[in-house]
Coordinates of C-alpha atoms and ligand atoms in Angstrom, one line a residue:
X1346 CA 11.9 -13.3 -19.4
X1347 CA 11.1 -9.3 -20.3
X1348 CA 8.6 -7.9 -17.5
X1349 CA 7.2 -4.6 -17.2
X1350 CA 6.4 -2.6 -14.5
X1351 CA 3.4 -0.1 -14.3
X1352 CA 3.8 2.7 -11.6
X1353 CA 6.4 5.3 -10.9
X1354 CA 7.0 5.7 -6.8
X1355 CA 8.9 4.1 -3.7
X1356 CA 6.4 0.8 -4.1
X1357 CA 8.2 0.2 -7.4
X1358 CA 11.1 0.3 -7.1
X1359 CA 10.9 -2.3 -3.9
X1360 CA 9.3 -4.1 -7.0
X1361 CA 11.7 -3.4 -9.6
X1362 CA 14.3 -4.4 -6.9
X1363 CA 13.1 -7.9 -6.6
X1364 CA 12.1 -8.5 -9.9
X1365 CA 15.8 -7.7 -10.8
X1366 CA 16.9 -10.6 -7.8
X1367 CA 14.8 -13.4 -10.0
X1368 CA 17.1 -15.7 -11.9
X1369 CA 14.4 -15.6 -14.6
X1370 CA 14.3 -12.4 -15.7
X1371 CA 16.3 -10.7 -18.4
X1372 CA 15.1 -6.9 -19.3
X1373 CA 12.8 -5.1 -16.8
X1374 CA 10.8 -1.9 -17.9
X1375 CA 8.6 0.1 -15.9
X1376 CA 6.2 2.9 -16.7
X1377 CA 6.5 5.7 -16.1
X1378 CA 9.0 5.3 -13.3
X1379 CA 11.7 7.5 -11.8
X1380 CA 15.0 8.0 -11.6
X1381 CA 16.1 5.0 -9.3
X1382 CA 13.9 2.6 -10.8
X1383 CA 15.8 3.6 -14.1
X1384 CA 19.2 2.3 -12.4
X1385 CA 17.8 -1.3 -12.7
X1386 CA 15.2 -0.8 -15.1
X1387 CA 14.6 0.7 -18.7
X1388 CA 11.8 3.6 -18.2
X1389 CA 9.6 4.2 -20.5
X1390 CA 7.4 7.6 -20.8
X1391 CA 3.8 5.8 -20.6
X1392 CA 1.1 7.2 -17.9
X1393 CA 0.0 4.0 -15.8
X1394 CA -3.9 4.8 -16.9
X1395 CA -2.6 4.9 -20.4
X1396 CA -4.1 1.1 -21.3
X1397 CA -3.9 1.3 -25.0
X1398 CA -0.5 2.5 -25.1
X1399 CA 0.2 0.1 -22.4
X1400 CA -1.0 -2.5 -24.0
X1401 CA 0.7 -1.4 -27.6
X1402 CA 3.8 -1.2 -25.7
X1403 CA 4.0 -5.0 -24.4
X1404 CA 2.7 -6.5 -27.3
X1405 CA 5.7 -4.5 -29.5
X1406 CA 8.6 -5.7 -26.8
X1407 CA 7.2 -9.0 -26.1
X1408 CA 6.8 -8.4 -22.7
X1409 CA 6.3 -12.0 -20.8
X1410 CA 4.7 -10.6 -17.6
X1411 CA 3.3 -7.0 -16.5
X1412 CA 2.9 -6.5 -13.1
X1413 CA 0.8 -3.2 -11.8
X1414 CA 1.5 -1.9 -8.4
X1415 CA -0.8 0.6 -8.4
X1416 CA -4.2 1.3 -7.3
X1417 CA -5.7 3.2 -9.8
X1418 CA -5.0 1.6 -12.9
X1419 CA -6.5 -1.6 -11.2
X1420 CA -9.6 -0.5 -9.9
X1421 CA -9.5 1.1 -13.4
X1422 CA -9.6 -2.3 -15.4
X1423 CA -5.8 -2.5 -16.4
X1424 CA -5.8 -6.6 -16.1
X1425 CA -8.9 -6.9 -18.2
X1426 CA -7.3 -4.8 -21.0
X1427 CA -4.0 -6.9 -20.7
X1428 CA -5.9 -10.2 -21.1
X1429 CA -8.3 -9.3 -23.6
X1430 CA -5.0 -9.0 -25.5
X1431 CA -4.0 -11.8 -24.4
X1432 CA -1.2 -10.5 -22.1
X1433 CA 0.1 -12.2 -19.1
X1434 CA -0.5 -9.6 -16.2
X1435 CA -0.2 -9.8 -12.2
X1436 CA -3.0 -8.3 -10.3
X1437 CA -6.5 -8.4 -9.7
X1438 CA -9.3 -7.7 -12.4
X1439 CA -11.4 -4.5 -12.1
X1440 CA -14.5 -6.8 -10.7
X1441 CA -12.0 -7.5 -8.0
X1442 CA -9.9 -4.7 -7.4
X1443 CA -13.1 -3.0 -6.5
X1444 CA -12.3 -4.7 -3.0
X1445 CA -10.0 -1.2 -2.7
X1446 CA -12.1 0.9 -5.2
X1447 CA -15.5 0.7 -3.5
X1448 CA -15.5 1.4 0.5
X1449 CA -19.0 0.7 1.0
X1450 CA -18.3 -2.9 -1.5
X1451 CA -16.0 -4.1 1.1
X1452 CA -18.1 -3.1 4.0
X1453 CA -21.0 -4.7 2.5
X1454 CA -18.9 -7.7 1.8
X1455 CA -17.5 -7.6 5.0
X1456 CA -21.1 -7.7 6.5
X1457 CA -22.5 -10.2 4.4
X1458 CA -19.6 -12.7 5.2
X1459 CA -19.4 -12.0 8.8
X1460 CA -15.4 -10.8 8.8
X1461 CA -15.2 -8.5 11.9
X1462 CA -14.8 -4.3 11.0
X1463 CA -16.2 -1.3 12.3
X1464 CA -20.2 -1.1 12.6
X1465 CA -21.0 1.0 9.5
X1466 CA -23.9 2.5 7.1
X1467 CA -23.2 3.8 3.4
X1468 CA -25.3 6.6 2.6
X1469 CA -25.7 8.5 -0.9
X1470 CA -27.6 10.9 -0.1
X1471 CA -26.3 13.7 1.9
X1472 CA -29.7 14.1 3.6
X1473 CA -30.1 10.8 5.1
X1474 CA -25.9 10.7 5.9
X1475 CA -27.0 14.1 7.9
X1476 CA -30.1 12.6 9.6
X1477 CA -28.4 9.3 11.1
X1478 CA -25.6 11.7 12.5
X1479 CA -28.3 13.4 14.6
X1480 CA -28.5 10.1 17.0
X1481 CA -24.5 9.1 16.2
X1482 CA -22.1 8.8 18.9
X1483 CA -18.8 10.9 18.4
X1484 CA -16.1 10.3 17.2
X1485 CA -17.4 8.9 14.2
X1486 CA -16.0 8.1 10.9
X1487 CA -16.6 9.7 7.5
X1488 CA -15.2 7.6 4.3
X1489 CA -15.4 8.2 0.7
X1490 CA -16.3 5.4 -0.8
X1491 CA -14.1 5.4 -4.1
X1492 CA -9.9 6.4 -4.3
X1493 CA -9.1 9.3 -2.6
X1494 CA -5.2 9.3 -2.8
X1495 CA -5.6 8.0 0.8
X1496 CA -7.4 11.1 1.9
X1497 CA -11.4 9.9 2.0
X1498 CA -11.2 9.3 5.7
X1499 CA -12.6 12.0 7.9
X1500 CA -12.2 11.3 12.1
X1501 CA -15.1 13.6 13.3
X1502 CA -14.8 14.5 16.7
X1503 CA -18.2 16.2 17.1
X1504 CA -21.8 16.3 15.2
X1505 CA -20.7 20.1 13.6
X1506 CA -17.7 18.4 12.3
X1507 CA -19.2 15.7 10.9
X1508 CA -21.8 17.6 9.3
X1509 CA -19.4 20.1 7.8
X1510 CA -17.2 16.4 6.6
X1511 CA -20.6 15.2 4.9
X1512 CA -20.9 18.7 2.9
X1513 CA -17.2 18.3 1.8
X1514 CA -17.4 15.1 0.5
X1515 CA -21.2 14.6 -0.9
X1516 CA -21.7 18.1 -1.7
X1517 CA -18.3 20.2 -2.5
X1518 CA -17.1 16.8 -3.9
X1519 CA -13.7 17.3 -2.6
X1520 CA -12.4 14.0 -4.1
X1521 CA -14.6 14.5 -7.3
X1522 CA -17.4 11.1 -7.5
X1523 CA -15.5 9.1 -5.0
X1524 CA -17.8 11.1 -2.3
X1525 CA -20.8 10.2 -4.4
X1526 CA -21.3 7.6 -1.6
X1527 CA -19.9 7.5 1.8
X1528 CA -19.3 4.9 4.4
X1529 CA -20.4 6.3 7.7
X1530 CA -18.8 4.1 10.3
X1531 CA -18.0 3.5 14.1
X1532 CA -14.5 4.5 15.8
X1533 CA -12.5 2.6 17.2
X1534 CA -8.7 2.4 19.2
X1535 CA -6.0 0.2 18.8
X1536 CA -2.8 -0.3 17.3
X1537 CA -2.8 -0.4 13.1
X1538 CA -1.4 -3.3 11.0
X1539 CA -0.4 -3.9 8.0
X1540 CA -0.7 -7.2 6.4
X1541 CA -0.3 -7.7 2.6
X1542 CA -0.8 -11.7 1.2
X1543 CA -0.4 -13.2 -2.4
X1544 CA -3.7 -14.7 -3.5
X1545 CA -4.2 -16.7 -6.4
X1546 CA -8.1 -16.7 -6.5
X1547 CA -8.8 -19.5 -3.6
X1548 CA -5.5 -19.5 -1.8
X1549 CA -3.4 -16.8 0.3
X1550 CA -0.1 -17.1 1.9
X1551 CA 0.3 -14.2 4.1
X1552 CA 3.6 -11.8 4.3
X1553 CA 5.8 -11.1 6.7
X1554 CA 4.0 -7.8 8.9
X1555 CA 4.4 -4.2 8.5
X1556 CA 3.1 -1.1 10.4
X1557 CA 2.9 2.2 8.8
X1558 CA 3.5 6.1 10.3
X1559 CA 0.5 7.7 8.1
X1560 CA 1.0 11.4 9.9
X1561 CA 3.2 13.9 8.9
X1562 CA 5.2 15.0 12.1
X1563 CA 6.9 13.1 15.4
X1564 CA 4.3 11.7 17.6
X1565 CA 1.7 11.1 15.2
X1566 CA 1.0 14.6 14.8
X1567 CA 0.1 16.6 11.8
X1568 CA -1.6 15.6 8.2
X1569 CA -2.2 12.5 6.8
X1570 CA 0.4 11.4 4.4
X1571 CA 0.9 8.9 1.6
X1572 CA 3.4 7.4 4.7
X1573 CA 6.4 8.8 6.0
X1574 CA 7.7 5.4 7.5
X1575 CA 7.3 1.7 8.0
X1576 CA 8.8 -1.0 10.4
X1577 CA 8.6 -4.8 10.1
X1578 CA 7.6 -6.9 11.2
X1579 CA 5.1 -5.7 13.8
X1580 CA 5.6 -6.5 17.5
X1581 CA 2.1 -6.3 18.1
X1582 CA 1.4 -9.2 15.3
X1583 CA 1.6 -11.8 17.9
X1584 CA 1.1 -15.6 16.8
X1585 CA -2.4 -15.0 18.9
X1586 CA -3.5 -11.8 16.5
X1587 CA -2.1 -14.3 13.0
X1588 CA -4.3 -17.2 14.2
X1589 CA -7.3 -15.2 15.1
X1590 CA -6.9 -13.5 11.3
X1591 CA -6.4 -16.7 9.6
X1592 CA -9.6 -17.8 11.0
X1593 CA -12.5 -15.2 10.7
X1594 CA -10.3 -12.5 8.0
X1595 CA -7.9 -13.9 5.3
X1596 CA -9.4 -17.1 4.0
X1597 CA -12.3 -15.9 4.8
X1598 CA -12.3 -12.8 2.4
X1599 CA -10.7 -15.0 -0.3
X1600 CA -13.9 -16.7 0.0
X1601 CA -16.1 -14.6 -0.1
X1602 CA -14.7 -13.0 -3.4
X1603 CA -15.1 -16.4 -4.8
X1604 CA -18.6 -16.8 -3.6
X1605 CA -19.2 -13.6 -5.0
X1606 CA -18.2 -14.6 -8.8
X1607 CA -14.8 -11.9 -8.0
X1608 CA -12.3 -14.2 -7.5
X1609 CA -9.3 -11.9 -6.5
X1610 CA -6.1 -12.9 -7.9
X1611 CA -2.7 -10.7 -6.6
X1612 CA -2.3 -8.6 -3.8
X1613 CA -4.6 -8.5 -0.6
X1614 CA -3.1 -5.9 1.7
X1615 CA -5.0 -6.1 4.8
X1616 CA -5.6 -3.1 6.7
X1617 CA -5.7 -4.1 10.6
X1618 CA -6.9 -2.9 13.7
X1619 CA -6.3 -4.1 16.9
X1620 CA -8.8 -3.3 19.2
X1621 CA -10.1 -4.8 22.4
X1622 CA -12.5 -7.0 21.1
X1623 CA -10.1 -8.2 18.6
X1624 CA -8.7 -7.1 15.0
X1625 CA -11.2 -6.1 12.5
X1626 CA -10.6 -4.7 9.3
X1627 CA -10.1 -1.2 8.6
X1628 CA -9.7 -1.3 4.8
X1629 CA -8.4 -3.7 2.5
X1630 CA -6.4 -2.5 -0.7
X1631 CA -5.8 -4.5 -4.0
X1632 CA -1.8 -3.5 -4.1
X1633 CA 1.7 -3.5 -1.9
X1634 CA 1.8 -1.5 0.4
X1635 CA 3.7 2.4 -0.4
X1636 CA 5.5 2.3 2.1
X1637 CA 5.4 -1.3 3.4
X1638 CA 6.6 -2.7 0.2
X1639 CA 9.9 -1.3 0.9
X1640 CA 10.3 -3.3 4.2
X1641 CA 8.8 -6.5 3.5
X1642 CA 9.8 -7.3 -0.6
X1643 CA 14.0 -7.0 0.9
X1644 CA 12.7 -9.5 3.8
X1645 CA 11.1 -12.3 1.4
X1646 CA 13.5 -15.0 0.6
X1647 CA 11.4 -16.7 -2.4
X1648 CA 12.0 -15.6 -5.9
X1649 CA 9.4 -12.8 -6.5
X1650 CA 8.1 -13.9 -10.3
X1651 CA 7.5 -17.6 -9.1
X1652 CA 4.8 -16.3 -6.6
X1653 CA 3.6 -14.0 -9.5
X1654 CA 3.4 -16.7 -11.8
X1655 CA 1.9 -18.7 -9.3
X1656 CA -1.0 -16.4 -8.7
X1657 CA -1.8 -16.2 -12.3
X1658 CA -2.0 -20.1 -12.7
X1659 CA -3.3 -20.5 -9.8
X1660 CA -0.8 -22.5 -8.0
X1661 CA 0.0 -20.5 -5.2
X1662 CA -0.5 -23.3 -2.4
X1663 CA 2.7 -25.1 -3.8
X1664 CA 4.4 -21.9 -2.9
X1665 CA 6.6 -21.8 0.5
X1666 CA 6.5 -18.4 1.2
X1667 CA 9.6 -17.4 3.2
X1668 CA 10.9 -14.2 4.8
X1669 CA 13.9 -14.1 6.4
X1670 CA 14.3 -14.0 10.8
X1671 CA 15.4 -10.3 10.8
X1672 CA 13.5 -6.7 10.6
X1673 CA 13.0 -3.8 8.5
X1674 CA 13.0 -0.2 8.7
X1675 CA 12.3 2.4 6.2
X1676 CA 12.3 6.3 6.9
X1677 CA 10.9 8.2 4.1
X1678 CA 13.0 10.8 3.1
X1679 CA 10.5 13.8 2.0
X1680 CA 10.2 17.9 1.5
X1681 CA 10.0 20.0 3.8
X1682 CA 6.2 21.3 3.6
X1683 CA 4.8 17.7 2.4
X1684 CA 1.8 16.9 2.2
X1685 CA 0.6 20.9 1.6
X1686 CA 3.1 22.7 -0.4
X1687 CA 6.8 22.2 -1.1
X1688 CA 9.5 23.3 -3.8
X1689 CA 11.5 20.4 -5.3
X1690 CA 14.2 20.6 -8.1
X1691 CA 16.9 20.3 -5.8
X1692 CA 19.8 17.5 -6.5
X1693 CA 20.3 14.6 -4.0
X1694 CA 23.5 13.9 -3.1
X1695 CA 25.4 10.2 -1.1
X1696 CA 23.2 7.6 -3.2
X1697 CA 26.3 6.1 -3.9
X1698 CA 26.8 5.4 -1.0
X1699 CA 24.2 2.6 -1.0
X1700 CA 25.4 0.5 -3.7
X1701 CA 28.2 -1.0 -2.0
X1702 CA 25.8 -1.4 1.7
X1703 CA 24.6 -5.0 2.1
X1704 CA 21.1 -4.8 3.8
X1705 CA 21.0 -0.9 2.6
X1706 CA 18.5 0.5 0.3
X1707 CA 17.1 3.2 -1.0
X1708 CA 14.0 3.5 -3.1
X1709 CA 13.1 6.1 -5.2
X1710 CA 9.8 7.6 -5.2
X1711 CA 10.1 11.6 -6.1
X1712 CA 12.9 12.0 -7.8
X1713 CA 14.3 12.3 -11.7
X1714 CA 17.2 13.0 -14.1
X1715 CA 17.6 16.6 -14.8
X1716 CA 20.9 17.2 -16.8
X1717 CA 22.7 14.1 -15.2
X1718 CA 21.8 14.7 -12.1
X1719 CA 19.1 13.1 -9.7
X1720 CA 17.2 16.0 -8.2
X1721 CA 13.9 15.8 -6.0
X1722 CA 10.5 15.9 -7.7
X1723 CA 8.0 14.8 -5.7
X1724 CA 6.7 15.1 -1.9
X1725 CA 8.2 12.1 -0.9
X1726 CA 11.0 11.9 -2.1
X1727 CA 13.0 8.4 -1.1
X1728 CA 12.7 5.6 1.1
X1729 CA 15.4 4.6 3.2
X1730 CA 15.4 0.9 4.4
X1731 CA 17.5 -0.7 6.4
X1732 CA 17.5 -4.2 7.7
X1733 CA 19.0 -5.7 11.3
X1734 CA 19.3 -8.9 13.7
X1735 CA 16.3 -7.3 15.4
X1736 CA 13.6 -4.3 14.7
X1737 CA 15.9 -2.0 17.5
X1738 CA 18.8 -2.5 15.5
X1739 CA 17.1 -2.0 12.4
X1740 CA 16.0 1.6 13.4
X1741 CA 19.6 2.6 14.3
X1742 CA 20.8 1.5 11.1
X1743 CA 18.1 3.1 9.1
X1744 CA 18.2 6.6 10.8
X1745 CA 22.7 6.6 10.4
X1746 CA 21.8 5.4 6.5
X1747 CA 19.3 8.8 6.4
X1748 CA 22.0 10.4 7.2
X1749 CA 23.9 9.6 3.7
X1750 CA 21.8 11.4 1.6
X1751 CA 21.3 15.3 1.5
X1752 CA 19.5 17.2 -0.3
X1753 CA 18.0 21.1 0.2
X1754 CA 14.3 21.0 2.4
X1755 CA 14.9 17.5 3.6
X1756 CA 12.3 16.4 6.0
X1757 CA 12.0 12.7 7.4
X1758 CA 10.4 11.9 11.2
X1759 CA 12.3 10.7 13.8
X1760 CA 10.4 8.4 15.6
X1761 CA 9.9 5.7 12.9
X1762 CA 9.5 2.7 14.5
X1763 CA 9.7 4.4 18.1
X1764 CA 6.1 2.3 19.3
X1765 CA 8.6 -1.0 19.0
X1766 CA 9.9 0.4 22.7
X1767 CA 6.7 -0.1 23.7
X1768 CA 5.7 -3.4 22.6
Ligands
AMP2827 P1 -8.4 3.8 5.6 O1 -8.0 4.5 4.4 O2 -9.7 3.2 5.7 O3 -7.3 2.9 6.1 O4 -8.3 5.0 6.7 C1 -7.2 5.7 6.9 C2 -6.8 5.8 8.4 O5 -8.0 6.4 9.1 C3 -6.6 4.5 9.0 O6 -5.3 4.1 8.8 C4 -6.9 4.8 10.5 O7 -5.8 5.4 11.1 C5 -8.1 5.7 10.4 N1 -9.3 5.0 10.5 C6 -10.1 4.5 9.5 N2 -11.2 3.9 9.9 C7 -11.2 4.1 11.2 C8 -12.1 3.7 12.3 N3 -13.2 3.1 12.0 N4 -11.8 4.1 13.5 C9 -10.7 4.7 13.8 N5 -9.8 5.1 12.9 C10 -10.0 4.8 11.6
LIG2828 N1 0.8 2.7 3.3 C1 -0.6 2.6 3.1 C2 -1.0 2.3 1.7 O1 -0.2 2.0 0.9 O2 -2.1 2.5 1.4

């Protein structure tokens, strides 16, 4: 079968990767791309919010499945423009991506359904958001409620900060109408987990665990970033944590989708935190992970477009989901100055050096052909995975594998994976 891809970064080609492992695929295209993906895949030059042409383009090359790993074309309403057309398509419809495209829709829903998160209140006007932080306790927690590129979420130490955060995002509208409403919700410690599931509107078999490193610099320090690494699976996911999210988060969201007349069919990726009184849910997007797709999709054993398939039809509880006893480690390779400013242009050299490695890979996300040669082009710039017996030896081999590939202004943190010592 023909499938099509829709995104261009480090998630995709984890994606593009599998998709290629299934013994029923022929041809693979993805849009837009990049210049790794284009090493297994044909690229074609179509924007991912580009539905029409998306569409246009499927229909023409009798594609026989698209699958989106993106965000915003879902929340956008790419699966409702592939089926009106009558086009196979994995991921959830717009009334359901809205699980990751509204904040205060999941908190709401989160609420109404009793699935344990942060105490919250969504406000839209910036008055009211100001009055109820006169009586808050600090830290608190400002969100926008719609996609920010995963920077909505403002930690607010004091009342002057927070006030300042609620004139950036409601007022200043610093991620344009995704701050036309914001969540306004209660702190809280603990580790962070990543858990992403297939769900086929009533059933969802959960993935192997993943745990991201969102800041830019050693020791959790600096910006937020799009993620600069990702380990799996998670220590701290004991069989304890699994049973207590089986019972009051996973089915239970599924559920409550359903009740809700949204019955989400693709990717759940739980956000997770553990905290004393238990995990609760930090955010839930509609999508793989970016990074944790590129530790978990070389861990999964099954034949990636059979789970697809099976969430479309809706037979995802015949499904054994399987991921194989070892770990994961990706360090993402990225230039210097990410997230603020950085130059890019410059060739990569030692990728070569990959295709012969068994348990080695290394996803594109910045990068493209200029003049035959794969140059940097983006902030992040690769993904570096590398599996092992064991998470400790999984971190060695991913940090000597970093060392294969060069390029001008390389930057990559080097304590991926480091909180493993600890658990
Ligand atoms: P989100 O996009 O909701 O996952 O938020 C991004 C990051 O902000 C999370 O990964 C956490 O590190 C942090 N965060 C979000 N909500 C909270 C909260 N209620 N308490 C503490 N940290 C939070
Ligand atoms: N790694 C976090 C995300 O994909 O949202």
């Amino acid at each position: 079968m023909k499938v099509l891809i829709v995104g261009s970064g480090g998630r995709e080609h984890a994606i593009a990767y599998a998709v290629a492992k299934s013994s029923h695929v022929s041809k693979i295209y993805c849009a837009p791309g990049n210049a790794g993906i284009g090493q297994i895949a044909e690229c074609v030059n179509i924007g991912a919010m580009e539905f029409d042409r998306l569409v246009a383009f499927a229909k023409e090359k009798e594609i026989d499945l698209t699958v989106v790993g993106m965000d915003d074309p879902l929340v956008g309403g790419i699966v409702d423009a592939f089926e009106k057309e009558g086009l196979r398509v994995f991921g959830p419809r717009k009334n359901a991506a809205i699980l990751e495209g509204s904040k205060a829709f999941s908190k709401d829903l989160m609420k109404k359904y009793n699935i344990p998160t942060a105490a919250y209140e969504n406000f839209s006007s910036p008055e009211e958001a100001k009055k109820y932080l006169e009586t808050s306790k600090y830290p608190i927690v400002l969100k926008a409620d719609g996609l920010a590129l995963g920077k909505g979420v403002l930690i607010c130490n004091t009342k002057e900060e927070a006030m300042a955060g609620v004139n950036e995002l409601m007022l200043d509208k610093k991620f344009g109408d995704a701050g036309n409403t914001i969540v306004i919700e209660e702190f809280m410690t603990g580790r962070e987990v990543s858990v992403l599931s297939f769900v086929d509107g009533e059933t969802i078999k959960i993935m192997t665990s993943a745990q991201d490193h969102k800041r830019a610099k050693d020791g959790d320090q600096g910006l937020n970033t799009g993620g600069m690494g990702t380990f799996s699976p998670s220590p701290f996911y004991t069989k304890e944590v699994d049973e207590f999210c089986k019972k009051y988060i996973y089915q239970a969201t599924v559920d409550a989708m359903k009740a809700e007349g949204r019955p989400f069919q693709g990717i759940i990726f739980f956000g997770l935190m553990l905290t004393e009184d238990g995990p609760k849910v930090l955010e839930y997007n509609a999508r793989f992970g970016d990074p944790e797709a590129q530790v978990v999709l070389p861990r999964m054993k099954n034949d990636i477009i059979e789970v697809f398939e099976a969430c479309i039809d809706k037979t995802l509880d015949r499904i054994d989901l399987q991921f194989e006893d070892n770990a994961a480690v990706c360090v993402v390779l990225a230039s210097d100055g990410y997230p603020v400013s950085y130059e890019k242009g410059f060739e990569i050299h030692g990728l070569e050096q990959f295709e012969t490695k068994e348990g080695y890979y290394v996803f594109h996300a910045g990068t493209k052909l200029s003049d035959g040669k794969i140059v940097t082009n983006g902030g992040r710039v690769l993904g570096v995975t590398a599996k092992g017996a064991d998470l400790k030896q999984a971190r060695a081999n991913a940090y000597e594998a970093a060392k294969l590939v060069t390029f001008e202004n390389k930057y990559m943190r080097s304590d991926i994976g480091k909180a493993i010592d600890e658990a």
